[in-house]
Each structure stands twice: as C-alpha cells, then as structure tokens.
Amino acid sequence: MTHVRAAAALALLALASGCAHAPAPATPAGGPVAPAPRGDAPAAPEPPSRAERLALLRSQVDALLTSQARALWAAWTKGGTPELDASAGSCSALFAPDALGFLAEARAAAEGDERRALTLLRAYVLGEQLARALPANLPAPAPVVTWDGRAYPSSRVRSLLAAEPDPARRAALEHAWAAAERREAPRAEARWKALADAAKSLGYGSLLALAADLRGAPAEALAALAEDVLTTTDGTYRTLLATLGRVEMGKSLAELRGRDLPRLFRAGEDGRTFPAARLGPDAAAPFASAGLAAEGPPALIVDAEARAGKDPRALVLPVEVPADVRVSYAPAAGASELRALLHELGAATFYARVRSPVLEFRRLGSVTAEAWGYLFEALHGDPAWLAERTGVAAGHLAPVVRAAAARRLHLARVLAARLLGELARQRDPAGAREAGRAVLERAMARPVEADELDLFLAERDPLLESADALRAVLLAAQAERHLAARAGAAWWRSAEAGRVLAAAFADGSRLEPSELSRALGAEALDGAALAAVSAERAAAVR
C-alpha cells in the first residue's frame, strides 16, 4: 500500500472508531473560548471518500489475513486450535452493513485492473460476512466409521481403502462409510439450510446466486466449463482407466467401483522409492534447476522439523506477501507426501515472487496460487522427472506414471461432476438423486452403485468451491504445455521456463482464469490440454 493510501486508511480508521480515546482539544494560549452560539455549531465531519473507504477496507483485509495466518501457523506447527476470529473485531469496515453494496457500486464504476481487484475484494468480504452470519453453535457433520473394531474419521477411509487388498473387505468398508454419512445427513442438511438462510440475510435470493459471486463467474459459465471437461477428457479417461484396471486389478472399466480407485491410483508406489530423507531435496529440485529456488528468510520460511504437536502435512501460509511466506511439513516416505509438498512449494514460490503493489493481486484469488501448485504437483507423474529423481528407469515407473495420469484426469472429472451435481441439486432438490446418478455415471464412465452414489451426494458443495479447484487443475495443464513449448519437455530444468514463471508470478492474481489461460497460449480455458498431457505421459511408458 502506498504512503498516501495508508494515511487515508489511518484517517478513516479514526473516524470509524469514533475517536473514543482521542485527546481533548488543546486550550488556546489566550484562555478559554466562550461557547459558540447554537446557530454556529460545528458541522458534522465529511463522510470518507470512496478512495478513503477502499483504502481502509484493503488495510483491514491485509491485517486480518496476516493475523489469521500467524494464528494458523502457530497451531499447525506447535499444536492447538487457532483463534481465527480473534482479530476480526478490529475489522469493522469489512462487516459494515453497506460494505457489499458499496463494493458493488465501486466495482461497477471501475475499469481494467481496478475492476478485477474489486471483484476479488468483494468476494473476500462476502465470504467473511457469510461466515459471520452463520449461527455460532452450528454443528459440523463429523461422520465416524467403525472398522475392525476401531473408530476412524471419514477423512481416513480413502487411505484404508488404498491399503486393503481384499475386494470384499473394500466393499464392506465402503458400505460402513456410506452408512456413517447417512446417519449424519440430518445434521448436514441443517448446516446447508443455515447457509441458505445466511445468504438471504445478506440480500441474496438464493445460495446459488451468492456462490456465483464468490466464484466470480455466472453459474451457467461454470456449468459449461464442467460439461466441456467431461466431454474433452472422456476418451482419454476411459482408455487410462481401462488399462490401469486390467493391469493392476484384472478388472474391466465397467467392473471397477469407487471403492477400488484409492488402491488403483496408488499403483506402483513404494515408500522405498520415495524415502523420507529425500522428500525435501526432491521437492526443492525443480525450483532450483529452473532458477526459482527459495531465497530463504525473510521471503520464504520452511519448517521441516518433525516434533510433537506439529501437523506433519505440507502447508503453505502467505503471512505477508511477498515478505513472509511460510511452508511447514515433516519428512515422511511416500509418493503422496511428495505430491503434497511439490504442490505447497509451487504455491509458496508464487507468493514469494509476487511483485504487484495491489493487495488483491498479492493476497486474494486462490485459483491462481492453486494452479501453480498443481503445475508442480504434476511433476510426480512426469516419467522423465521421476527417472531423474529416483534413479529408476522410466520403463519400470510405468505403473506410477499411468496411475498419476489417471488420477489427474479423475480429479478433474470428479470436480466437474460435483459442480454439475450441486447446480442440479440447488435448482431442483427433488430430482437431486437422479441428477447426481446421471452425472456421476457419466463422469466415471461406468455404473455406480447405491453406496458410491450416497457418498458422492453426501459431499455437498453449496458454495461451488469445486469450480475454483477445477479451473486451477485445467490452468496447470495449460501451463505445462506452454512451458514445454517454450523450454522443452523437461521444462523444469530450464532457466527460460523459470523466467516465464517468474514473470507470471510477479503479476499475482491480476489475470482472471480465462485471461491467464490465454496468456498461457490457449484459446480458452478447457479440458483439451489436460487430456493431451495425460495421454502423452501414459504413451511414454508403454
């Protein structure tokens, strides 16, 4: 923030606080002044200008994000529960009743970069106001699955399925999971009803209208994107899943079920190939070879220590962008750990290299950061990169490469299906089950049983968050093809690729997803690049 805007923000902050602790005016040297006649009462202070009010909003958003990131960092790396709402009390401008209307008017009057910035700012303020409008004691669904005499949170079930070699036991575990979700359905429904009520309290006629504002795109455009993804990736997905199912499980595509996929997508993965001692060096390698290596504190802080209370999962937190970006993880063996760390380091490198002075482009717009995270995560499925880092011949890495390509396509298709299913549910609740079955069977390219359908329907997405993840996955694939065209297939070794990425990172989230897609050489944001790179990788290890 410039000095002028900071000064304006401070001035407006004083007005907003009512100057409760301001000192009394000094007495003039000539002694007390007689009271002014009633008719000469001082005029009320002028209301802040639009520029002053925007400066205050931006200042408070910046401060709130920093405070929340510091609280989450402490909890993540040391243990405990973060108090993310503790600093919201000092952000009165964000929660003013007319803040959303003010931002809508300011956006309508803006053009170019300022219009994009205000779109991001309003979406952020809308999200904060929505969270505050929800009942404080609203219980979150917490399904617990009992398996082999132990209770597991539902978030652990996919890893249990991946580790289970017996098809009959996988079916029983899936059924237990679906039963747990059915028991939680009333609690989940109450939560979504409260969310819809909160949307109405903010002036929205429907939750769908609010979700579209959060995503910065009309629901119709998001639906069209999801439809395109299902269409353009269909042939490649069918081929990959059919090959993977036959080779790894002896099943045809039609015989595969959702409960088989967690195990199928880990084909060929061996912790000995991805040891804990190499996790950090392997994940850092592509950034160093492309000239994007972390510059160290204060720009990028990496906590790789394993200790009691620390969450071992990889996480990036942009505390202050770009001056204080932090990454936390604990070394562990496994391909999934490497994928996660590559993803977080990709996002962290982006944040640490943002050079835009605009708050919104530095800190808001999660699609952009996630796209760069997915770009580097996808290196785990690149046969040349895997051979370089593991020392294993590309031919012997075929199961890992095929599974990675299938997993990447599967993620995009699930996100597209979830988006279309949620849109259908909000438009026609009575027909949600049949609509969900139709879109899921289309996305999976095979029959879907009752338990799998119930699990799909239980994972609600009322705010259409899947749209952001889907756009990030598609942008990552387009970025990969763009970098390969500029710097060769092994783009991660190229200083030219590093320069291209550094230039893109510098702008932050200035470009909306469709504009970033065109900047990456694509005609439009679609599934074509994802289908192409997935097919190319699978073909490289036949």
Coordinates of C-alpha atoms in Angstrom, one line a residue, residues 172-443:
A172 CA -17.7 -53.7 3.3
L173 CA -15.7 -50.7 4.3
E174 CA -17.4 -48.6 1.6
H175 CA -20.8 -49.7 2.9
A176 CA -19.8 -48.7 6.5
W177 CA -18.6 -45.3 5.3
A178 CA -21.9 -44.7 3.4
A179 CA -23.9 -45.8 6.4
A180 CA -22.0 -43.3 8.6
E181 CA -22.7 -40.5 6.1
R182 CA -26.4 -41.4 6.0
R183 CA -26.5 -41.1 9.8
E184 CA -25.1 -37.6 9.6
A185 CA -27.5 -36.5 6.8
P186 CA -29.9 -34.6 9.1
R187 CA -27.0 -32.6 10.7
A188 CA -25.6 -31.9 7.2
E189 CA -29.0 -30.7 5.9
A190 CA -29.4 -28.4 8.9
R191 CA -26.0 -26.9 8.1
W192 CA -26.8 -26.3 4.5
K193 CA -30.2 -24.7 5.4
A194 CA -28.4 -22.4 7.8
L195 CA -26.1 -21.4 5.0
A196 CA -29.0 -20.7 2.7
D197 CA -30.6 -18.6 5.4
A198 CA -27.4 -16.7 5.9
A199 CA -27.3 -16.0 2.1
K200 CA -30.8 -14.5 2.3
S201 CA -29.8 -12.3 5.3
L202 CA -27.1 -10.8 3.0
G203 CA -29.6 -9.9 0.4
Y204 CA -29.3 -12.9 -2.0
G205 CA -32.4 -14.6 -3.4
S206 CA -30.6 -17.9 -3.5
L207 CA -27.5 -19.6 -2.3
L208 CA -26.6 -20.2 -5.9
A209 CA -26.5 -16.5 -6.7
L210 CA -24.2 -16.0 -3.7
A211 CA -21.9 -18.8 -4.8
A212 CA -21.6 -17.4 -8.3
D213 CA -20.5 -14.1 -6.8
L214 CA -17.9 -15.9 -4.7
R215 CA -16.5 -17.7 -7.8
G216 CA -16.6 -14.5 -9.9
A217 CA -18.5 -16.2 -12.7
P218 CA -22.1 -17.0 -13.6
A219 CA -23.4 -20.4 -12.8
E220 CA -24.1 -21.0 -16.4
A221 CA -20.5 -20.4 -17.4
L222 CA -19.2 -22.7 -14.7
A223 CA -21.6 -25.4 -15.8
A224 CA -20.5 -25.0 -19.4
L225 CA -16.8 -25.5 -18.3
A226 CA -17.7 -28.6 -16.4
E227 CA -19.6 -30.0 -19.4
D228 CA -16.6 -29.3 -21.6
V229 CA -14.2 -31.1 -19.2
L230 CA -16.4 -34.2 -19.2
T231 CA -16.6 -34.2 -23.0
T232 CA -13.0 -33.4 -23.9
T233 CA -11.4 -35.8 -21.4
D234 CA -13.8 -38.7 -21.8
G235 CA -11.9 -40.8 -24.4
T236 CA -8.5 -40.4 -22.6
Y237 CA -10.0 -41.2 -19.2
R238 CA -11.7 -44.4 -20.5
T239 CA -8.5 -45.6 -22.1
L240 CA -6.4 -44.9 -19.0
L241 CA -8.8 -46.4 -16.5
A242 CA -9.4 -49.5 -18.7
T243 CA -5.6 -50.1 -18.9
L244 CA -5.0 -49.4 -15.3
G245 CA -7.9 -51.6 -14.1
R246 CA -6.9 -54.5 -16.3
V247 CA -3.1 -54.4 -15.5
E248 CA -3.4 -53.7 -11.7
M249 CA -6.7 -55.4 -10.7
G250 CA -7.7 -57.7 -13.6
K251 CA -10.9 -55.7 -14.0
S252 CA -12.6 -54.0 -16.9
L253 CA -13.6 -50.4 -16.7
A254 CA -17.3 -51.5 -16.3
E255 CA -16.3 -53.7 -13.3
L256 CA -14.4 -51.0 -11.4
R257 CA -16.1 -49.3 -8.5
G258 CA -15.4 -46.2 -6.5
R259 CA -14.0 -48.3 -3.6
D260 CA -11.3 -49.7 -5.9
L261 CA -10.0 -46.3 -7.0
P262 CA -7.9 -45.3 -4.0
R263 CA -5.9 -48.5 -4.3
L264 CA -5.8 -48.3 -8.1
F265 CA -4.4 -44.8 -8.1
R266 CA -1.5 -45.8 -5.9
A267 CA -0.3 -48.5 -8.3
G268 CA 3.5 -48.9 -8.3
E269 CA 4.0 -46.5 -5.3
D270 CA 6.6 -47.8 -2.9
G271 CA 7.9 -45.8 0.1
R272 CA 11.4 -47.1 -0.6
T273 CA 11.3 -45.3 -4.0
F274 CA 10.3 -42.0 -2.2
P275 CA 12.2 -42.1 1.1
A276 CA 11.6 -39.6 3.8
A277 CA 15.2 -38.4 3.7
R278 CA 14.8 -37.3 0.1
L279 CA 11.4 -35.6 0.5
G280 CA 12.7 -32.1 0.9
P281 CA 15.6 -32.3 -1.7
D282 CA 13.4 -33.9 -4.3
A283 CA 10.6 -31.3 -3.9
A284 CA 13.0 -28.4 -4.0
A285 CA 14.9 -29.7 -7.0
P286 CA 12.7 -28.4 -9.8
F287 CA 12.6 -24.9 -8.4
A288 CA 16.4 -24.8 -8.1
S289 CA 17.0 -26.1 -11.6
A290 CA 14.6 -23.5 -13.1
G291 CA 16.2 -20.7 -11.2
L292 CA 13.2 -20.3 -8.8
A293 CA 14.9 -21.5 -5.7
A294 CA 13.7 -20.2 -2.4
E295 CA 15.7 -17.1 -1.4
G296 CA 15.3 -18.0 2.3
P297 CA 14.1 -15.8 5.1
P298 CA 12.5 -13.4 5.3
A299 CA 10.9 -14.2 2.0
L300 CA 10.3 -17.9 2.4
I301 CA 10.5 -19.8 5.7
V302 CA 10.5 -23.6 5.7
D303 CA 9.8 -25.6 8.8
A304 CA 10.8 -29.2 8.1
E305 CA 11.2 -30.3 11.7
A306 CA 9.2 -33.3 13.0
R307 CA 8.1 -32.7 16.5
A308 CA 5.3 -33.5 19.0
G309 CA 2.1 -31.5 18.3
K310 CA 3.0 -30.4 14.8
D311 CA 0.7 -31.4 12.0
P312 CA 3.1 -33.3 9.6
R313 CA 1.1 -32.4 6.4
A314 CA 2.6 -29.9 4.0
L315 CA 1.0 -26.5 4.2
V316 CA 1.9 -23.0 2.8
L317 CA 0.8 -19.9 4.6
P318 CA 1.2 -16.5 3.0
V319 CA 1.6 -14.5 6.2
E320 CA 2.7 -11.3 4.4
V321 CA 3.1 -11.3 0.6
P322 CA 5.8 -11.4 -0.6
A323 CA 7.9 -10.7 2.5
D324 CA 6.8 -13.6 4.8
V325 CA 5.7 -16.8 3.2
R326 CA 5.9 -20.0 5.2
V327 CA 5.9 -23.7 4.4
S328 CA 5.5 -26.4 7.0
Y329 CA 5.9 -30.2 6.7
A330 CA 7.5 -33.2 8.4
P331 CA 9.7 -35.6 6.4
A332 CA 7.8 -38.8 5.6
A333 CA 8.2 -41.6 3.0
G334 CA 5.7 -41.9 0.2
A335 CA 4.6 -40.6 -3.1
S336 CA 1.5 -38.8 -1.7
E337 CA 3.8 -36.8 0.6
L338 CA 6.0 -35.8 -2.3
R339 CA 3.0 -34.7 -4.3
A340 CA 1.7 -32.6 -1.4
L341 CA 5.0 -30.9 -0.8
L342 CA 5.5 -30.1 -4.5
H343 CA 2.1 -28.5 -4.6
E344 CA 2.6 -26.4 -1.5
L345 CA 6.1 -25.3 -2.6
G346 CA 4.6 -24.3 -6.0
A347 CA 2.1 -22.0 -4.3
A348 CA 4.7 -20.7 -1.9
T349 CA 7.1 -19.8 -4.7
F350 CA 4.3 -18.0 -6.5
Y351 CA 3.5 -15.9 -3.3
A352 CA 7.2 -15.2 -2.6
R353 CA 7.7 -13.8 -6.1
V354 CA 4.6 -11.7 -6.4
R355 CA 5.6 -8.1 -7.1
S356 CA 2.3 -6.4 -7.6
P357 CA 1.6 -3.5 -5.2
V358 CA -2.2 -4.2 -5.4
L359 CA -3.4 -6.0 -2.3
E360 CA -6.0 -8.1 -4.1
F361 CA -3.4 -9.4 -6.6
R362 CA -1.0 -10.2 -3.9
R363 CA -3.3 -11.9 -1.4
L364 CA -6.7 -12.8 -3.0
G365 CA -7.8 -15.1 -5.9
S366 CA -7.0 -18.6 -4.8
V367 CA -7.4 -20.1 -8.3
T368 CA -4.1 -18.6 -9.4
A369 CA -2.0 -19.9 -6.5
E370 CA -3.6 -23.3 -6.7
A371 CA -2.9 -23.5 -10.5
W372 CA 0.9 -23.1 -9.8
G373 CA 0.6 -25.6 -7.0
Y374 CA -1.0 -28.2 -9.3
L375 CA 1.7 -27.5 -12.0
F376 CA 4.5 -28.6 -9.8
E377 CA 2.5 -31.4 -8.1
A378 CA 2.1 -32.9 -11.6
L379 CA 5.8 -33.4 -11.9
H380 CA 5.3 -36.5 -9.8
G381 CA 3.7 -38.1 -12.8
D382 CA 6.3 -37.0 -15.3
P383 CA 8.3 -40.1 -16.4
A384 CA 11.5 -38.1 -17.1
W385 CA 11.3 -36.2 -13.8
L386 CA 10.6 -39.4 -11.9
A387 CA 13.5 -41.2 -13.5
E388 CA 15.8 -38.3 -12.8
R389 CA 14.9 -38.1 -9.1
T390 CA 14.5 -41.8 -8.3
G391 CA 17.2 -43.3 -10.5
V392 CA 14.6 -45.9 -11.7
A393 CA 14.3 -46.5 -15.4
A394 CA 11.3 -44.9 -17.0
G395 CA 10.0 -48.3 -18.1
H396 CA 9.9 -49.6 -14.5
L397 CA 8.0 -46.5 -13.5
A398 CA 5.1 -47.3 -15.9
P399 CA 2.6 -48.1 -13.1
V400 CA 3.3 -44.9 -11.2
V401 CA 3.1 -42.8 -14.4
R402 CA -0.2 -44.4 -15.6
A403 CA -1.8 -44.1 -12.2
A404 CA -0.7 -40.4 -11.9
A405 CA -2.2 -39.6 -15.3
A406 CA -5.4 -41.4 -14.4
R407 CA -5.6 -39.7 -11.0
R408 CA -5.1 -36.3 -12.5
L409 CA -7.9 -36.8 -15.0
H410 CA -10.1 -38.4 -12.4
L411 CA -9.8 -35.4 -10.1
A412 CA -10.9 -33.0 -12.9
R413 CA -13.9 -35.2 -13.8
V414 CA -15.0 -35.6 -10.1
L415 CA -14.8 -31.8 -9.7
A416 CA -16.8 -31.3 -12.9
A417 CA -19.4 -33.8 -11.7
R418 CA -19.6 -32.3 -8.3
L419 CA -20.2 -28.9 -9.8
L420 CA -22.9 -30.1 -12.1
G421 CA -24.5 -32.2 -9.4
E422 CA -24.6 -29.3 -7.0
L423 CA -26.1 -27.0 -9.6
A424 CA -28.8 -29.6 -10.3
R425 CA -29.5 -30.0 -6.6
Q426 CA -29.9 -26.3 -5.9
R427 CA -32.2 -25.9 -9.0
D428 CA -34.3 -29.0 -8.4
P429 CA -33.8 -30.5 -4.9
A430 CA -36.5 -33.2 -5.5
G431 CA -34.6 -34.5 -8.5
A432 CA -31.1 -34.3 -6.9
R433 CA -30.6 -38.0 -6.5
E434 CA -31.3 -39.0 -10.1
A435 CA -29.4 -36.0 -11.5
G436 CA -26.5 -37.0 -9.3
R437 CA -26.5 -40.5 -10.5
A438 CA -26.6 -39.4 -14.2
V439 CA -23.7 -37.0 -13.8
L440 CA -21.6 -39.4 -11.7
E441 CA -22.0 -42.3 -14.1
R442 CA -21.1 -40.1 -17.0
A443 CA -18.0 -38.8 -15.2

